[in-house]
PDB file of C-alpha atoms and ligand atoms in Angstrom:
ATOM      1  CA  MET A   1       0.000   0.000   0.000  1.00 34.00           C
ATOM      2  CA  LYS A   2       1.528   3.304  -1.065  1.00 34.00           C
ATOM      3  CA  HIS A   3       1.161   6.286   1.209  1.00 32.00           C
ATOM      4  CA  ARG A   4       0.245   9.575  -0.345  1.00 35.00           C
ATOM      5  CA  VAL A   5      -0.390  13.016   1.005  1.00 32.00           C
ATOM      6  CA  THR A   6      -3.262  14.183  -1.117  1.00 34.00           C
ATOM      7  CA  GLU A   7      -4.360  17.748  -1.422  1.00 34.00           C
ATOM      8  CA  SER A   8      -7.637  17.123   0.263  1.00 41.00           C
ATOM      9  CA  ARG A   9      -6.896  14.426   2.836  1.00 54.00           C
ATOM     10  CA  PRO A  10      -4.165  13.645   5.359  1.00 68.00           C
ATOM     11  CA  ALA A  11      -2.082  10.518   4.731  1.00 76.00           C
ATOM     12  CA  ALA A  12      -3.985   8.297   7.121  1.00 78.00           C
ATOM     13  CA  ALA A  13      -7.250   9.485   5.572  1.00 63.00           C
ATOM     14  CA  ALA A  14      -5.944   8.577   2.122  1.00 63.00           C
ATOM     15  CA  ASP A  15      -6.267   4.961   3.242  1.00 59.00           C
ATOM     16  CA  ALA A  16      -9.852   5.351   4.386  1.00 54.00           C
ATOM     17  CA  PRO A  17     -12.173   2.800   2.839  1.00 49.00           C
ATOM     18  CA  GLU A  18     -14.962   3.788   0.540  1.00 45.00           C
ATOM     19  CA  GLN A  19     -18.410   3.651   2.062  1.00 43.00           C
ATOM     20  CA  GLY A  20     -19.914   0.185   1.753  1.00 40.00           C
ATOM     21  CA  GLN A  21     -16.614  -1.560   1.085  1.00 44.00           C
ATOM     22  CA  ALA A  22     -17.033  -5.265   1.777  1.00 42.00           C
ATOM     23  CA  ASP A  23     -15.156  -7.185   4.463  1.00 52.00           C
ATOM     24  CA  SER A  24     -11.674  -8.042   3.301  1.00 66.00           C
ATOM     25  CA  PRO A  25      -9.419 -11.056   4.000  1.00 64.00           C
ATOM     26  CA  SER A  26      -7.441  -8.731   6.279  1.00 78.00           C
ATOM     27  CA  GLY A  27     -10.475  -8.710   8.547  1.00 72.00           C
ATOM     28  CA  THR A  28     -11.049  -4.989   8.245  1.00 80.00           C
ATOM     29  CA  ARG A  29     -14.406  -3.486   7.608  1.00 80.00           C
ATOM     30  CA  PRO A  30     -15.465   0.147   7.702  1.00 83.00           C
ATOM     31  CA  VAL A  31     -17.107   1.032  10.984  1.00 92.00           C
ATOM     32  CA  GLU A  32     -20.202   3.110  11.458  1.00 94.00           C
ATOM     33  CA  SER A  33     -19.289   4.629  14.772  1.00 95.00           C
ATOM     34  CA  ILE A  34     -16.485   4.930  17.287  1.00 96.00           C
ATOM     35  CA  ALA A  35     -18.385   2.437  19.444  1.00 95.00           C
ATOM     36  CA  ASP A  36     -17.911  -0.201  16.700  1.00 95.00           C
ATOM     37  CA  LEU A  37     -14.137   0.210  16.587  1.00 95.00           C
ATOM     38  CA  ARG A  38     -13.209  -2.174  19.357  1.00 95.00           C
ATOM     39  CA  ASP A  39     -14.987  -5.168  17.916  1.00 94.00           C
ATOM     40  CA  ALA A  40     -13.844  -4.394  14.371  1.00 95.00           C
ATOM     41  CA  LEU A  41     -10.236  -3.970  15.494  1.00 95.00           C
ATOM     42  CA  ASN A  42     -10.262  -7.366  17.123  1.00 95.00           C
ATOM     43  CA  HIS A  43     -10.914  -8.911  13.717  1.00 94.00           C
ATOM     44  CA  CYS A  44      -8.047  -7.042  12.080  1.00 95.00           C
ATOM     45  CA  ARG A  45      -5.448  -9.150  10.273  1.00 95.00           C
ATOM     46  CA  ARG A  46      -3.784  -6.329   8.336  1.00 96.00           C
ATOM     47  CA  CYS A  47      -0.471  -7.159  10.023  1.00 97.00           C
ATOM     48  CA  ALA A  48       0.712  -9.837  12.461  1.00 97.00           C
ATOM     49  CA  LEU A  49       0.662  -7.781  15.665  1.00 98.00           C
ATOM     50  CA  TRP A  50      -2.781  -9.058  16.706  1.00 97.00           C
ATOM     51  CA  GLN A  51      -1.306 -12.524  17.304  1.00 97.00           C
ATOM     52  CA  ALA A  52       0.662 -11.699  20.458  1.00 97.00           C
ATOM     53  CA  ALA A  53      -1.398  -8.758  21.707  1.00 98.00           C
ATOM     54  CA  THR A  54      -4.185  -9.215  24.239  1.00 98.00           C
ATOM     55  CA  GLN A  55      -6.566  -7.030  22.245  1.00 98.00           C
ATOM     56  CA  GLY A  56      -6.766  -4.098  19.862  1.00 98.00           C
ATOM     57  CA  VAL A  57      -6.789  -0.725  21.618  1.00 98.00           C
ATOM     58  CA  PRO A  58      -9.075   1.772  19.885  1.00 98.00           C
ATOM     59  CA  GLY A  59      -8.950   5.515  20.371  1.00 98.00           C
ATOM     60  CA  GLU A  60     -11.377   7.071  22.811  1.00 98.00           C
ATOM     61  CA  GLY A  61     -12.634  10.402  24.025  1.00 98.00           C
ATOM     62  CA  ARG A  62     -15.023  12.997  22.682  1.00 98.00           C
ATOM     63  CA  GLU A  63     -16.380  11.753  19.391  1.00 97.00           C
ATOM     64  CA  THR A  64     -16.745  15.280  18.038  1.00 97.00           C
ATOM     65  CA  ALA A  65     -13.415  16.512  19.399  1.00 98.00           C
ATOM     66  CA  ARG A  66     -11.651  19.263  17.471  1.00 98.00           C
ATOM     67  CA  LEU A  67      -8.349  18.055  18.883  1.00 98.00           C
ATOM     68  CA  MET A  68      -7.064  14.506  18.390  1.00 98.00           C
ATOM     69  CA  LEU A  69      -3.903  13.284  20.116  1.00 98.00           C
ATOM     70  CA  VAL A  70      -2.119  10.468  18.310  1.00 98.00           C
ATOM     71  CA  GLY A  71       0.504   8.352  20.085  1.00 98.00           C
ATOM     72  CA  GLU A  72       2.624   5.512  18.766  1.00 98.00           C
ATOM     73  CA  VAL A  73       1.350   2.134  19.942  1.00 98.00           C
ATOM     74  CA  PRO A  74      -0.323   0.816  23.114  1.00 98.00           C
ATOM     75  CA  GLY A  75       2.098  -0.243  25.821  1.00 98.00           C
ATOM     76  CA  ASP A  76       1.859  -3.107  28.286  1.00 98.00           C
ATOM     77  CA  ALA A  77      -0.734  -1.398  30.524  1.00 98.00           C
ATOM     78  CA  GLU A  78      -2.848  -0.289  27.547  1.00 98.00           C
ATOM     79  CA  ASP A  79      -2.782  -3.769  26.021  1.00 98.00           C
ATOM     80  CA  LEU A  80      -4.154  -5.257  29.241  1.00 98.00           C
ATOM     81  CA  ALA A  81      -6.676  -2.486  29.912  1.00 98.00           C
ATOM     82  CA  GLY A  82      -7.838  -1.988  26.326  1.00 98.00           C
ATOM     83  CA  HIS A  83      -7.574   1.806  26.648  1.00 98.00           C
ATOM     84  CA  PRO A  84      -4.977   4.220  25.248  1.00 98.00           C
ATOM     85  CA  PHE A  85      -2.501   6.083  27.435  1.00 98.00           C
ATOM     86  CA  VAL A  86      -3.350   4.576  30.815  1.00 98.00           C
ATOM     87  CA  GLY A  87       0.209   3.538  31.788  1.00 98.00           C
ATOM     88  CA  PRO A  88       3.256   5.652  32.758  1.00 97.00           C
ATOM     89  CA  ALA A  89       3.314   7.593  29.462  1.00 98.00           C
ATOM     90  CA  GLY A  90      -0.415   8.240  29.937  1.00 98.00           C
ATOM     91  CA  ALA A  91       0.166   9.593  33.440  1.00 98.00           C
ATOM     92  CA  LEU A  92       2.730  12.023  32.065  1.00 98.00           C
ATOM     93  CA  LEU A  93       0.426  12.968  29.199  1.00 98.00           C
ATOM     94  CA  ASP A  94      -2.383  13.636  31.694  1.00 98.00           C
ATOM     95  CA  ARG A  95      -0.092  15.860  33.727  1.00 98.00           C
ATOM     96  CA  ALA A  96       1.028  17.794  30.630  1.00 98.00           C
ATOM     97  CA  LEU A  97      -2.564  18.200  29.423  1.00 98.00           C
ATOM     98  CA  HIS A  98      -3.600  19.468  32.846  1.00 98.00           C
ATOM     99  CA  GLU A  99      -0.737  21.976  32.916  1.00 98.00           C
ATOM    100  CA  ALA A 100      -1.645  23.103  29.413  1.00 98.00           C
ATOM    101  CA  GLY A 101      -5.269  23.630  30.475  1.00 97.00           C
ATOM    102  CA  ILE A 102      -6.622  20.859  28.248  1.00 98.00           C
ATOM    103  CA  ASP A 103      -9.368  18.586  29.544  1.00 97.00           C
ATOM    104  CA  ARG A 104      -8.612  15.043  28.365  1.00 98.00           C
ATOM    105  CA  ARG A 105     -12.351  14.313  28.232  1.00 97.00           C
ATOM    106  CA  ALA A 106     -12.745  17.024  25.582  1.00 98.00           C
ATOM    107  CA  VAL A 107     -10.222  15.519  23.179  1.00 98.00           C
ATOM    108  CA  PHE A 108      -9.892  12.207  21.336  1.00 98.00           C
ATOM    109  CA  VAL A 109      -6.828  10.130  22.236  1.00 98.00           C
ATOM    110  CA  THR A 110      -5.557   7.347  20.015  1.00 98.00           C
ATOM    111  CA  ASN A 111      -2.470   5.658  18.569  1.00 98.00           C
ATOM    112  CA  ALA A 112      -0.974   5.207  15.115  1.00 98.00           C
ATOM    113  CA  VAL A 113      -0.808   1.442  15.717  1.00 98.00           C
ATOM    114  CA  LYS A 114      -3.555  -0.319  17.635  1.00 98.00           C
ATOM    115  CA  HIS A 115      -1.929  -3.558  18.823  1.00 98.00           C
ATOM    116  CA  PHE A 116       0.912  -3.754  21.377  1.00 98.00           C
ATOM    117  CA  LYS A 117       4.256  -4.724  19.884  1.00 98.00           C
ATOM    118  CA  PHE A 118       6.681  -6.197  22.359  1.00 97.00           C
ATOM    119  CA  GLU A 119       9.596  -8.460  23.062  1.00 98.00           C
ATOM    120  CA  GLN A 120       9.276 -10.948  25.918  1.00 97.00           C
ATOM    121  CA  ARG A 121      12.151 -10.715  28.420  1.00 97.00           C
ATOM    122  CA  GLY A 122      11.466 -13.146  31.219  1.00 97.00           C
ATOM    123  CA  LYS A 123       8.158 -12.006  32.683  1.00 95.00           C
ATOM    124  CA  ARG A 124       8.416  -8.531  31.208  1.00 97.00           C
ATOM    125  CA  ARG A 125       6.996  -7.431  27.883  1.00 97.00           C
ATOM    126  CA  LEU A 126       9.203  -4.695  26.492  1.00 96.00           C
ATOM    127  CA  HIS A 127       7.835  -2.177  24.001  1.00 96.00           C
ATOM    128  CA  VAL A 128       9.179  -2.467  20.458  1.00 97.00           C
ATOM    129  CA  ARG A 129       8.706   0.318  17.951  1.00 97.00           C
ATOM    130  CA  PRO A 130       6.349  -0.693  15.123  1.00 98.00           C
ATOM    131  CA  SER A 131       7.852  -1.041  11.640  1.00 98.00           C
ATOM    132  CA  ILE A 132       6.905   1.301   8.804  1.00 97.00           C
ATOM    133  CA  ALA A 133       4.920  -1.566   7.225  1.00 97.00           C
ATOM    134  CA  GLU A 134       2.938  -1.983  10.464  1.00 98.00           C
ATOM    135  CA  VAL A 135       2.332   1.769  10.698  1.00 98.00           C
ATOM    136  CA  LYS A 136       1.105   1.806   7.113  1.00 97.00           C
ATOM    137  CA  ALA A 137      -1.131  -1.221   7.641  1.00 97.00           C
ATOM    138  CA  CYS A 138      -2.668   0.335  10.743  1.00 97.00           C
ATOM    139  CA  SER A 139      -3.141   3.763   9.183  1.00 97.00           C
ATOM    140  CA  TRP A 140      -6.385   2.284   7.854  1.00 95.00           C
ATOM    141  CA  TRP A 141      -7.751   2.466  11.406  1.00 96.00           C
ATOM    142  CA  LEU A 142      -6.429   5.920  12.110  1.00 97.00           C
ATOM    143  CA  ALA A 143      -8.090   7.018   8.888  1.00 96.00           C
ATOM    144  CA  GLU A 144     -11.359   5.557  10.154  1.00 96.00           C
ATOM    145  CA  GLU A 145     -11.030   7.524  13.393  1.00 97.00           C
ATOM    146  CA  LEU A 146     -10.215  10.716  11.483  1.00 97.00           C
ATOM    147  CA  ARG A 147     -13.223  10.150   9.215  1.00 95.00           C
ATOM    148  CA  LEU A 148     -15.565   9.677  12.171  1.00 97.00           C
ATOM    149  CA  VAL A 149     -14.227  12.331  14.573  1.00 97.00           C
ATOM    150  CA  ARG A 150     -13.181  14.920  11.969  1.00 97.00           C
ATOM    151  CA  PRO A 151     -10.741  16.826  14.219  1.00 98.00           C
ATOM    152  CA  ARG A 152      -9.498  20.225  13.163  1.00 97.00           C
ATOM    153  CA  LEU A 153      -6.068  19.532  14.603  1.00 98.00           C
ATOM    154  CA  ALA A 154      -4.273  16.209  15.096  1.00 98.00           C
ATOM    155  CA  VAL A 155      -1.315  16.356  17.462  1.00 98.00           C
ATOM    156  CA  ALA A 156       1.310  13.789  16.513  1.00 98.00           C
ATOM    157  CA  LEU A 157       3.040  12.617  19.692  1.00 98.00           C
ATOM    158  CA  GLY A 158       6.380  11.522  18.280  1.00 98.00           C
ATOM    159  CA  ALA A 159       7.786  10.315  14.987  1.00 97.00           C
ATOM    160  CA  THR A 160       5.568   7.268  14.456  1.00 98.00           C
ATOM    161  CA  ALA A 161       2.362   9.288  14.736  1.00 98.00           C
ATOM    162  CA  ALA A 162       3.838  12.020  12.526  1.00 98.00           C
ATOM    163  CA  ARG A 163       4.726   9.414   9.927  1.00 97.00           C
ATOM    164  CA  SER A 164       1.250   8.006   9.887  1.00 98.00           C
ATOM    165  CA  LEU A 165      -0.471  11.394   9.743  1.00 98.00           C
ATOM    166  CA  LEU A 166       1.870  12.982   7.209  1.00 97.00           C
ATOM    167  CA  GLY A 167       2.679   9.884   5.157  1.00 96.00           C
ATOM    168  CA  ARG A 168       6.413  10.463   5.315  1.00 95.00           C
ATOM    169  CA  SER A 169       9.203  10.288   7.847  1.00 95.00           C
ATOM    170  CA  VAL A 170       9.938  13.611   9.484  1.00 95.00           C
ATOM    171  CA  THR A 171      12.472  14.946  11.947  1.00 96.00           C
ATOM    172  CA  ILE A 172      10.620  16.025  15.059  1.00 97.00           C
ATOM    173  CA  SER A 173      13.015  18.895  15.806  1.00 95.00           C
ATOM    174  CA  ALA A 174      12.434  20.362  12.342  1.00 95.00           C
ATOM    175  CA  MET A 175       8.649  20.038  12.413  1.00 95.00           C
ATOM    176  CA  ARG A 176       7.583  20.520  15.998  1.00 96.00           C
ATOM    177  CA  GLY A 177       5.431  23.281  17.389  1.00 92.00           C
ATOM    178  CA  ARG A 178       3.543  24.463  14.308  1.00 95.00           C
ATOM    179  CA  ALA A 179       0.406  23.584  12.424  1.00 97.00           C
ATOM    180  CA  VAL A 180       1.075  21.803   9.141  1.00 96.00           C
ATOM    181  CA  PRO A 181      -1.813  21.814   6.680  1.00 96.00           C
ATOM    182  CA  VAL A 182      -2.606  18.373   5.344  1.00 95.00           C
ATOM    183  CA  GLY A 183      -5.497  19.343   3.165  1.00 79.00           C
ATOM    184  CA  GLY A 184      -9.196  19.809   3.728  1.00 84.00           C
ATOM    185  CA  THR A 185      -9.710  21.456   7.090  1.00 89.00           C
ATOM    186  CA  MET A 186      -7.255  19.416   9.123  1.00 97.00           C
ATOM    187  CA  HIS A 187      -3.789  20.401  10.306  1.00 98.00           C
ATOM    188  CA  VAL A 188      -1.138  18.266  11.993  1.00 98.00           C
ATOM    189  CA  TRP A 189       0.888  19.543  14.941  1.00 98.00           C
ATOM    190  CA  VAL A 190       4.060  17.577  15.638  1.00 98.00           C
ATOM    191  CA  THR A 191       5.581  17.328  19.089  1.00 98.00           C
ATOM    192  CA  VAL A 192       7.451  14.759  21.185  1.00 98.00           C
ATOM    193  CA  HIS A 193       6.098  11.552  22.684  1.00 98.00           C
ATOM    194  CA  PRO A 194       5.726  11.536  26.506  1.00 98.00           C
ATOM    195  CA  SER A 195       7.909   8.379  26.648  1.00 97.00           C
ATOM    196  CA  PHE A 196      10.767  10.447  25.256  1.00 97.00           C
ATOM    197  CA  LEU A 197      10.518  12.571  28.410  1.00 97.00           C
ATOM    198  CA  LEU A 198      10.214   9.530  30.675  1.00 96.00           C
ATOM    199  CA  ARG A 199      13.402   8.067  29.239  1.00 96.00           C
ATOM    200  CA  MET A 200      15.497  11.176  29.940  1.00 95.00           C
ATOM    201  CA  PRO A 201      17.966  10.337  32.708  1.00 95.00           C
ATOM    202  CA  GLN A 202      18.854  13.889  33.615  1.00 97.00           C
ATOM    203  CA  GLU A 203      16.299  15.597  35.858  1.00 96.00           C
ATOM    204  CA  THR A 204      17.013  19.203  34.791  1.00 97.00           C
ATOM    205  CA  ARG A 205      16.834  18.360  31.093  1.00 97.00           C
ATOM    206  CA  ARG A 206      13.647  16.336  31.660  1.00 97.00           C
ATOM    207  CA  ARG A 207      12.005  19.282  33.387  1.00 97.00           C
ATOM    208  CA  ALA A 208      12.985  21.654  30.600  1.00 97.00           C
ATOM    209  CA  GLU A 209      11.682  19.279  27.930  1.00 97.00           C
ATOM    210  CA  LEU A 210       8.450  18.740  29.836  1.00 98.00           C
ATOM    211  CA  ALA A 211       7.953  22.509  30.014  1.00 98.00           C
ATOM    212  CA  ARG A 212       8.537  22.735  26.272  1.00 98.00           C
ATOM    213  CA  PHE A 213       6.047  19.926  25.636  1.00 98.00           C
ATOM    214  CA  VAL A 214       3.416  21.640  27.812  1.00 98.00           C
ATOM    215  CA  GLY A 215       4.125  24.910  26.002  1.00 98.00           C
ATOM    216  CA  GLU A 216       3.559  23.250  22.634  1.00 98.00           C
ATOM    217  CA  LEU A 217       0.277  21.702  23.769  1.00 98.00           C
ATOM    218  CA  ARG A 218      -0.794  25.147  24.967  1.00 98.00           C
ATOM    219  CA  GLU A 219       0.165  26.690  21.621  1.00 98.00           C
ATOM    220  CA  ALA A 220      -1.735  23.949  19.799  1.00 98.00           C
ATOM    221  CA  ILE A 221      -4.924  24.713  21.698  1.00 97.00           C
ATOM    222  CA  GLU A 222      -4.386  28.450  21.124  1.00 97.00           C
ATOM    223  CA  TRP A 223      -4.015  27.794  17.412  1.00 97.00           C
ATOM    224  CA  LEU A 224      -7.259  25.852  17.515  1.00 97.00           C
ATOM    225  CA  ARG A 225      -9.033  28.735  19.252  1.00 96.00           C
ATOM    226  CA  ARG A 226      -7.781  31.206  16.678  1.00 96.00           C
ATOM    227  CA  ALA A 227      -8.720  28.862  13.834  1.00 93.00           C
ATOM    228  CA  GLY A 228     -12.333  29.074  15.040  1.00 83.00           C
TER     229      GLY A 228
HETATM  230  N1  URA B   1       2.469   4.985  24.340  1.00 73.98           N
HETATM  231  C1  URA B   1       1.686   5.243  23.277  1.00 73.98           C
HETATM  232  O1  URA B   1       2.149   5.685  22.247  1.00 73.98           O
HETATM  233  N2  URA B   1       0.403   4.998  23.389  1.00 73.98           N
HETATM  234  C2  URA B   1      -0.149   4.538  24.469  1.00 73.98           C
HETATM  235  O2  URA B   1      -1.350   4.333  24.476  1.00 73.98           O
HETATM  236  C3  URA B   1       0.693   4.308  25.574  1.00 73.98           C
HETATM  237  C4  URA B   1       1.993   4.527  25.492  1.00 73.98           C
END
């Protein structure tokens, strides 16, 4: 499947199915509502990640949200709970949203890839970054969420989300902190992933980066206000 950034639709939306498309051997079928996503996702065979994961983790939040937050892939806690951003990265995201004055219940939170990818080390399941092929395969689902929620702004939390939303690999430092038009009425705002902050060993640097992240979330919501 070739990714394109079309003039009228973001990359993930370019993979959106046509209305009425029949079930496919990959197990995907267009959904009629956000409520249908969970069941539909659990039939997905577009890549092999479903085999080891406990379940597919759909996006959730306000179904008419103007702001969508897109992470990378569910982690261990999300895989078990079936909800996005409920583990350590989620706790940091919640804190950053709170500091930025954003109510998580007013936004839609999801991931570029919907099944946990991990490596088993003893009893621990360690996160593994999804491949480009897996991101592309799963962009079908992100496109479904974009089609149903129709956000005005999608915040890409990290490089994997940016890749899925923009259809190309980008350097976060070169793209972060501004609204990038992707056609139609949607823009993409690239920033870092909360796990990037969690992994920082040095306390002072972590604090500075967290402040920058909060600042960018604040700017994103300001942009949205100005955009009307
Ligand atoms: N990291 C993500 O990208 N998404 C989650 O849901 C949790 C951690």
